[in-house]
């Protein structure tokens, strides 16, 4: 079976997007993992399936990591899918449903896509963590990093605050923390250097994906955790290896994220050539 797809990215965080709104597609975790493989498949940080949405949303977006696991949130893919739905409908505002809830998105003057990522959840069971504790300070130390803060943006995040991001071997520390027993559903791990209260540099080791050029929900978690720790204002530029996102944690609790999106190419794959 030939399945058309679109390859998009937000700051280099790249996605294969397929449309299963009109007809269900034979896509299962093993096949998705094979398609996401950068050597033997198409290659992507996340595989996105558009599915029919209940009234109130323009589409349902299902998110899979390249290891085949399903994720509750993907900020950059939400912005890419929003741009896609805006082109399709001719509107500048759309709503995308995910397993974690409805996310309104809009096109800003100048073309940036802003998504309302909803409210971060700060309780230990929300992240989730394995046991009760203050999520603003986790009792974790690994090599030279310690004392991260955690939150959920619909998916689990922990943020370590570091003095010098360039001096840190975060690609080695990331997978050890992703799989730490404190995170029963694993976690996305951010390593953040606060430059000023309005400018944070961060590198994210993504759960189920590894090092990526950008992670939208990770950028949201970085701002939220930095603000909780008194390190950042409620609005900041979050600089990732692939570029910068504009983040705001509004007083009503919602986290807004704005940035660019782009289409790389369109194609089609033969589903039967990949494991079912
Ligand atoms: N790239 C994403 C996050 C994707 C999901 C994550 N790896 C998880 O498992 O939670 C983003 O832009 O937010």
mmCIF file of C-alpha atoms and ligand atoms in Angstrom:
data_model
loop_
_atom_site.group_PDB
_atom_site.id
_atom_site.type_symbol
_atom_site.label_atom_id
_atom_site.label_comp_id
_atom_site.label_asym_id
_atom_site.label_seq_id
_atom_site.Cartn_x
_atom_site.Cartn_y
_atom_site.Cartn_z
ATOM 1 C CA UNK A 1 0.000 0.000 0.000
ATOM 2 C CA UNK A 2 1.429 3.397 -1.037
ATOM 3 C CA UNK A 3 1.020 6.087 1.643
ATOM 4 C CA UNK A 4 1.700 9.771 0.879
ATOM 5 C CA UNK A 5 3.549 11.779 3.514
ATOM 6 C CA UNK A 6 4.861 15.266 4.131
ATOM 7 C CA UNK A 7 8.175 15.994 5.809
ATOM 8 C CA UNK A 8 8.098 19.147 7.953
ATOM 9 C CA UNK A 9 10.254 20.646 10.663
ATOM 10 C CA UNK A 10 10.290 23.310 13.347
ATOM 11 C CA UNK A 11 13.863 24.527 13.933
ATOM 12 C CA UNK A 12 15.171 21.203 12.636
ATOM 13 C CA UNK A 13 12.934 19.082 14.902
ATOM 14 C CA UNK A 14 11.637 16.990 11.993
ATOM 15 C CA UNK A 15 8.464 15.057 11.378
ATOM 16 C CA UNK A 16 6.921 12.651 8.927
ATOM 17 C CA UNK A 17 3.226 13.547 8.751
ATOM 18 C CA UNK A 18 0.633 11.193 7.278
ATOM 19 C CA UNK A 19 -3.079 11.810 6.844
ATOM 20 C CA UNK A 20 -5.383 9.101 8.199
ATOM 21 C CA UNK A 21 -8.433 11.352 8.500
ATOM 22 C CA UNK A 22 -10.345 9.810 5.598
ATOM 23 C CA UNK A 23 -9.171 6.232 6.036
ATOM 24 C CA UNK A 24 -7.315 4.351 8.792
ATOM 25 C CA UNK A 25 -3.750 3.445 7.799
ATOM 26 C CA UNK A 26 -1.837 0.248 8.645
ATOM 27 C CA UNK A 27 0.654 1.988 10.938
ATOM 28 C CA UNK A 28 1.794 0.202 14.067
ATOM 29 C CA UNK A 29 4.701 0.935 16.424
ATOM 30 C CA UNK A 30 7.159 -1.462 14.695
ATOM 31 C CA UNK A 31 6.368 -0.050 11.242
ATOM 32 C CA UNK A 32 6.563 3.524 12.530
ATOM 33 C CA UNK A 33 9.945 2.812 14.139
ATOM 34 C CA UNK A 34 11.214 1.383 10.830
ATOM 35 C CA UNK A 35 9.934 4.401 8.878
ATOM 36 C CA UNK A 36 11.538 6.784 11.399
ATOM 37 C CA UNK A 37 14.948 5.111 10.995
ATOM 38 C CA UNK A 38 17.334 7.633 9.380
ATOM 39 C CA UNK A 39 19.302 4.960 7.516
ATOM 40 C CA UNK A 40 16.709 2.427 6.404
ATOM 41 C CA UNK A 41 13.509 4.488 6.508
ATOM 42 C CA UNK A 42 12.509 8.108 5.839
ATOM 43 C CA UNK A 43 13.944 9.383 9.112
ATOM 44 C CA UNK A 44 12.364 11.759 11.615
ATOM 45 C CA UNK A 45 12.332 12.831 15.242
ATOM 46 C CA UNK A 46 8.591 12.086 15.465
ATOM 47 C CA UNK A 47 6.036 10.341 13.270
ATOM 48 C CA UNK A 48 2.731 12.194 13.191
ATOM 49 C CA UNK A 49 -0.595 10.678 12.181
ATOM 50 C CA UNK A 50 -3.563 12.955 11.528
ATOM 51 C CA UNK A 51 -6.825 11.312 12.519
ATOM 52 C CA UNK A 52 -10.453 12.484 12.501
ATOM 53 C CA UNK A 53 -11.242 14.872 15.357
ATOM 54 C CA UNK A 54 -14.357 15.232 17.469
ATOM 55 C CA UNK A 55 -16.291 18.493 16.866
ATOM 56 C CA UNK A 56 -14.405 21.467 18.287
ATOM 57 C CA UNK A 57 -11.041 20.526 16.779
ATOM 58 C CA UNK A 58 -9.761 20.590 13.200
ATOM 59 C CA UNK A 59 -7.829 17.324 13.473
ATOM 60 C CA UNK A 60 -6.552 14.818 15.975
ATOM 61 C CA UNK A 61 -2.755 14.477 15.995
ATOM 62 C CA UNK A 62 -1.150 11.227 17.193
ATOM 63 C CA UNK A 63 2.540 11.406 18.072
ATOM 64 C CA UNK A 64 5.031 8.552 17.936
ATOM 65 C CA UNK A 65 8.721 8.675 18.793
ATOM 66 C CA UNK A 66 11.242 6.901 16.543
ATOM 67 C CA UNK A 67 11.458 4.039 19.061
ATOM 68 C CA UNK A 68 7.741 3.394 18.403
ATOM 69 C CA UNK A 69 6.512 4.774 21.759
ATOM 70 C CA UNK A 70 3.552 7.143 21.804
ATOM 71 C CA UNK A 71 3.959 10.656 23.273
ATOM 72 C CA UNK A 72 1.351 12.952 24.816
ATOM 73 C CA UNK A 73 2.752 16.183 23.377
ATOM 74 C CA UNK A 74 5.000 17.540 20.672
ATOM 75 C CA UNK A 75 5.132 21.319 20.512
ATOM 76 C CA UNK A 76 6.983 21.700 17.231
ATOM 77 C CA UNK A 77 4.848 19.117 15.428
ATOM 78 C CA UNK A 78 1.753 20.914 16.725
ATOM 79 C CA UNK A 79 3.000 24.109 15.080
ATOM 80 C CA UNK A 80 3.762 22.237 11.826
ATOM 81 C CA UNK A 81 0.352 20.558 11.753
ATOM 82 C CA UNK A 82 -1.297 23.898 12.554
ATOM 83 C CA UNK A 83 0.387 25.468 9.496
ATOM 84 C CA UNK A 84 -0.772 22.536 7.393
ATOM 85 C CA UNK A 85 -4.376 22.862 8.573
ATOM 86 C CA UNK A 86 -4.254 26.643 8.069
ATOM 87 C CA UNK A 87 -3.148 26.145 4.451
ATOM 88 C CA UNK A 88 -5.902 23.575 3.989
ATOM 89 C CA UNK A 89 -8.741 25.613 5.529
ATOM 90 C CA UNK A 90 -7.594 29.120 4.576
ATOM 91 C CA UNK A 91 -7.937 30.140 8.227
ATOM 92 C CA UNK A 92 -5.315 31.687 10.489
ATOM 93 C CA UNK A 93 -6.591 29.923 13.611
ATOM 94 C CA UNK A 94 -7.044 26.189 14.108
ATOM 95 C CA UNK A 95 -7.431 23.784 17.008
ATOM 96 C CA UNK A 96 -5.574 20.497 17.231
ATOM 97 C CA UNK A 97 -6.600 17.697 19.548
ATOM 98 C CA UNK A 98 -3.977 15.406 21.069
ATOM 99 C CA UNK A 99 -4.225 12.681 23.709
ATOM 100 C CA UNK A 100 -3.421 15.446 26.234
ATOM 101 C CA UNK A 101 -6.150 17.871 25.152
ATOM 102 C CA UNK A 102 -7.021 20.615 22.684
ATOM 103 C CA UNK A 103 -4.317 23.022 21.541
ATOM 104 C CA UNK A 104 -5.377 26.258 19.798
ATOM 105 C CA UNK A 105 -2.871 27.674 17.308
ATOM 106 C CA UNK A 106 -2.672 30.861 15.265
ATOM 107 C CA UNK A 107 -0.578 32.457 12.546
ATOM 108 C CA UNK A 108 1.112 35.660 13.715
ATOM 109 C CA UNK A 109 1.836 38.649 11.483
ATOM 110 C CA UNK A 110 5.122 37.730 9.783
ATOM 111 C CA UNK A 111 4.191 34.067 9.480
ATOM 112 C CA UNK A 112 5.326 32.591 12.804
ATOM 113 C CA UNK A 113 3.000 29.926 14.197
ATOM 114 C CA UNK A 114 1.992 30.246 17.842
ATOM 115 C CA UNK A 115 0.455 27.394 19.791
ATOM 116 C CA UNK A 116 -1.190 27.505 23.190
ATOM 117 C CA UNK A 117 0.382 24.458 24.837
ATOM 118 C CA UNK A 118 -2.002 24.621 27.793
ATOM 119 C CA UNK A 119 -1.078 24.638 31.460
ATOM 120 C CA UNK A 120 1.978 22.836 32.771
ATOM 121 C CA UNK A 121 1.194 20.286 35.449
ATOM 122 C CA UNK A 122 3.468 20.496 38.450
ATOM 123 C CA UNK A 123 2.397 17.692 40.798
ATOM 124 C CA UNK A 124 4.683 14.659 41.246
ATOM 125 C CA UNK A 125 1.942 12.325 39.988
ATOM 126 C CA UNK A 126 1.427 14.564 36.937
ATOM 127 C CA UNK A 127 5.016 14.333 35.658
ATOM 128 C CA UNK A 128 4.889 11.420 36.693
ATOM 129 C CA UNK A 129 7.553 10.675 39.310
ATOM 130 C CA UNK A 130 7.939 7.378 41.138
ATOM 131 C CA UNK A 131 7.346 8.886 44.591
ATOM 132 C CA UNK A 132 5.992 11.999 46.290
ATOM 133 C CA UNK A 133 8.347 15.001 46.253
ATOM 134 C CA UNK A 134 8.649 18.683 45.390
ATOM 135 C CA UNK A 135 8.921 18.807 41.592
ATOM 136 C CA UNK A 136 10.826 22.121 41.773
ATOM 137 C CA UNK A 137 13.817 20.238 43.229
ATOM 138 C CA UNK A 138 14.401 16.581 42.429
ATOM 139 C CA UNK A 139 17.042 14.782 44.548
ATOM 140 C CA UNK A 140 19.046 13.679 41.508
ATOM 141 C CA UNK A 141 22.747 14.022 40.803
ATOM 142 C CA UNK A 142 24.580 12.673 37.819
ATOM 143 C CA UNK A 143 28.218 13.581 37.320
ATOM 144 C CA UNK A 144 28.406 17.346 37.342
ATOM 145 C CA UNK A 145 24.640 18.002 37.075
ATOM 146 C CA UNK A 146 22.174 17.974 39.972
ATOM 147 C CA UNK A 147 18.883 19.266 41.364
ATOM 148 C CA UNK A 148 16.631 19.374 38.268
ATOM 149 C CA UNK A 149 13.035 20.631 38.252
ATOM 150 C CA UNK A 150 10.262 18.619 36.608
ATOM 151 C CA UNK A 151 6.856 19.289 35.074
ATOM 152 C CA UNK A 152 4.468 17.846 32.540
ATOM 153 C CA UNK A 153 3.568 19.689 29.331
ATOM 154 C CA UNK A 154 1.375 16.721 28.395
ATOM 155 C CA UNK A 155 4.633 14.741 28.436
ATOM 156 C CA UNK A 156 7.281 14.373 31.157
ATOM 157 C CA UNK A 157 10.169 16.833 31.378
ATOM 158 C CA UNK A 158 13.055 17.436 33.767
ATOM 159 C CA UNK A 159 15.331 20.464 33.467
ATOM 160 C CA UNK A 160 18.851 20.683 34.856
ATOM 161 C CA UNK A 161 20.272 24.201 35.221
ATOM 162 C CA UNK A 162 23.956 24.343 34.316
ATOM 163 C CA UNK A 163 26.702 26.961 34.291
ATOM 164 C CA UNK A 164 28.167 26.193 30.864
ATOM 165 C CA UNK A 165 26.136 24.188 28.368
ATOM 166 C CA UNK A 166 29.018 23.985 25.875
ATOM 167 C CA UNK A 167 31.253 22.308 28.457
ATOM 168 C CA UNK A 168 28.654 19.639 29.268
ATOM 169 C CA UNK A 169 28.507 16.196 27.685
ATOM 170 C CA UNK A 170 24.692 16.247 27.733
ATOM 171 C CA UNK A 171 24.413 13.568 25.036
ATOM 172 C CA UNK A 172 25.971 11.121 27.508
ATOM 173 C CA UNK A 173 24.004 12.303 30.565
ATOM 174 C CA UNK A 174 20.653 12.491 28.706
ATOM 175 C CA UNK A 175 19.985 8.782 28.161
ATOM 176 C CA UNK A 176 20.998 7.928 31.727
ATOM 177 C CA UNK A 177 18.468 10.435 33.089
ATOM 178 C CA UNK A 178 15.747 9.535 30.548
ATOM 179 C CA UNK A 179 15.715 6.026 31.987
ATOM 180 C CA UNK A 180 16.199 6.873 35.679
ATOM 181 C CA UNK A 181 13.833 4.902 37.992
ATOM 182 C CA UNK A 182 12.447 8.203 39.318
ATOM 183 C CA UNK A 183 10.655 8.560 35.935
ATOM 184 C CA UNK A 184 8.316 5.562 35.545
ATOM 185 C CA UNK A 185 7.336 6.729 32.024
ATOM 186 C CA UNK A 186 10.894 7.880 31.254
ATOM 187 C CA UNK A 187 11.364 11.633 30.650
ATOM 188 C CA UNK A 188 12.605 14.262 28.246
ATOM 189 C CA UNK A 189 15.727 15.781 29.781
ATOM 190 C CA UNK A 190 16.712 19.432 29.321
ATOM 191 C CA UNK A 191 20.084 21.017 30.135
ATOM 192 C CA UNK A 192 19.576 24.759 30.445
ATOM 193 C CA UNK A 193 21.960 27.666 30.825
ATOM 194 C CA UNK A 194 20.267 30.888 31.878
ATOM 195 C CA UNK A 195 21.984 33.722 29.987
ATOM 196 C CA UNK A 196 19.626 36.433 31.276
ATOM 197 C CA UNK A 197 16.114 36.133 32.787
ATOM 198 C CA UNK A 198 14.780 36.706 29.239
ATOM 199 C CA UNK A 199 17.193 34.407 27.384
ATOM 200 C CA UNK A 200 17.828 30.746 28.104
ATOM 201 C CA UNK A 201 19.970 28.320 26.117
ATOM 202 C CA UNK A 202 18.871 24.696 26.315
ATOM 203 C CA UNK A 203 19.673 21.330 24.782
ATOM 204 C CA UNK A 204 17.088 18.576 25.107
ATOM 205 C CA UNK A 205 17.627 14.862 25.167
ATOM 206 C CA UNK A 206 14.221 13.628 23.964
ATOM 207 C CA UNK A 207 12.574 10.530 25.369
ATOM 208 C CA UNK A 208 12.385 7.876 22.668
ATOM 209 C CA UNK A 209 14.285 10.033 20.179
ATOM 210 C CA UNK A 210 17.636 11.147 21.639
ATOM 211 C CA UNK A 211 19.352 14.463 20.887
ATOM 212 C CA UNK A 212 17.231 16.737 18.688
ATOM 213 C CA UNK A 213 17.862 20.186 17.243
ATOM 214 C CA UNK A 214 14.801 21.521 19.065
ATOM 215 C CA UNK A 215 12.019 20.286 21.342
ATOM 216 C CA UNK A 216 8.985 22.548 21.656
ATOM 217 C CA UNK A 217 7.472 21.020 24.776
ATOM 218 C CA UNK A 218 11.004 20.956 26.224
ATOM 219 C CA UNK A 219 11.354 24.685 25.561
ATOM 220 C CA UNK A 220 8.023 25.230 27.388
ATOM 221 C CA UNK A 221 9.209 23.119 30.332
ATOM 222 C CA UNK A 222 12.487 25.056 30.394
ATOM 223 C CA UNK A 223 10.695 28.387 30.788
ATOM 224 C CA UNK A 224 8.244 27.021 33.353
ATOM 225 C CA UNK A 225 10.956 25.400 35.463
ATOM 226 C CA UNK A 226 13.286 28.399 35.169
ATOM 227 C CA UNK A 227 10.506 30.755 36.274
ATOM 228 C CA UNK A 228 9.568 28.487 39.193
ATOM 229 C CA UNK A 229 13.192 28.601 40.319
ATOM 230 C CA UNK A 230 13.306 32.396 40.064
ATOM 231 C CA UNK A 231 15.755 32.273 37.155
ATOM 232 C CA UNK A 232 13.572 33.676 34.355
ATOM 233 C CA UNK A 233 10.752 36.107 33.754
ATOM 234 C CA UNK A 234 7.419 34.807 32.419
ATOM 235 C CA UNK A 235 8.488 35.577 28.844
ATOM 236 C CA UNK A 236 11.811 34.500 27.394
ATOM 237 C CA UNK A 237 13.626 33.570 24.221
ATOM 238 C CA UNK A 238 14.542 29.916 24.476
ATOM 239 C CA UNK A 239 17.536 29.149 22.280
ATOM 240 C CA UNK A 240 17.922 25.544 21.141
ATOM 241 C CA UNK A 241 20.617 24.049 18.878
ATOM 242 C CA UNK A 242 18.288 24.524 15.861
ATOM 243 C CA UNK A 243 17.117 28.074 16.622
ATOM 244 C CA UNK A 244 15.065 30.183 18.980
ATOM 245 C CA UNK A 245 11.461 29.937 20.196
ATOM 246 C CA UNK A 246 9.525 32.747 21.842
ATOM 247 C CA UNK A 247 7.945 31.467 25.049
ATOM 248 C CA UNK A 248 5.443 33.023 27.421
ATOM 249 C CA UNK A 249 3.935 31.514 30.572
ATOM 250 C CA UNK A 250 0.817 33.651 30.902
ATOM 251 C CA UNK A 251 -0.654 34.616 34.246
ATOM 252 C CA UNK A 252 -3.734 32.489 33.460
ATOM 253 C CA UNK A 253 -1.398 29.464 33.387
ATOM 254 C CA UNK A 254 -1.201 28.795 29.641
ATOM 255 C CA UNK A 255 2.186 28.465 27.943
ATOM 256 C CA UNK A 256 2.402 30.083 24.501
ATOM 257 C CA UNK A 257 5.123 29.076 22.084
ATOM 258 C CA UNK A 258 5.899 30.855 18.787
ATOM 259 C CA UNK A 259 8.348 30.008 16.049
ATOM 260 C CA UNK A 260 8.857 29.119 12.402
ATOM 261 C CA UNK A 261 7.847 25.948 10.577
ATOM 262 C CA UNK A 262 8.836 24.637 7.140
ATOM 263 C CA UNK A 263 8.033 21.854 4.698
ATOM 264 C CA UNK A 264 11.107 19.946 3.499
ATOM 265 C CA UNK A 265 9.521 17.653 0.918
ATOM 266 C CA UNK A 266 6.545 15.477 -0.002
ATOM 267 C CA UNK A 267 6.789 11.789 -0.823
ATOM 268 C CA UNK A 268 5.188 8.407 -0.534
ATOM 269 C CA UNK A 269 6.274 5.091 0.954
ATOM 270 C CA UNK A 270 5.288 1.508 0.394
ATOM 271 C CA UNK A 271 3.951 0.359 3.778
ATOM 272 C CA UNK A 272 4.485 -3.293 2.834
ATOM 273 C CA UNK A 273 8.235 -2.694 2.556
ATOM 274 C CA UNK A 274 8.341 -2.032 6.323
ATOM 275 C CA UNK A 275 7.476 -4.497 9.092
ATOM 276 C CA UNK A 276 3.808 -4.642 10.098
HETATM 277 N N1 LIG B 1 9.762 17.078 19.662
HETATM 278 C C1 LIG B 1 8.755 17.252 20.605
HETATM 279 C C2 LIG B 1 8.554 16.283 21.724
HETATM 280 C C3 LIG B 1 8.280 14.864 21.216
HETATM 281 C C4 LIG B 1 7.811 13.861 22.239
HETATM 282 C C5 LIG B 1 8.845 13.481 23.272
HETATM 283 N N2 LIG B 1 10.003 12.856 22.694
HETATM 284 C C6 LIG B 1 8.187 12.569 24.319
HETATM 285 O O1 LIG B 1 8.351 11.343 24.256
HETATM 286 O O2 LIG B 1 7.506 13.101 25.189
HETATM 287 C C7 LIG B 1 8.351 18.677 20.895
HETATM 288 O O3 LIG B 1 8.584 19.548 20.016
HETATM 289 O O4 LIG B 1 7.726 18.935 21.908
#
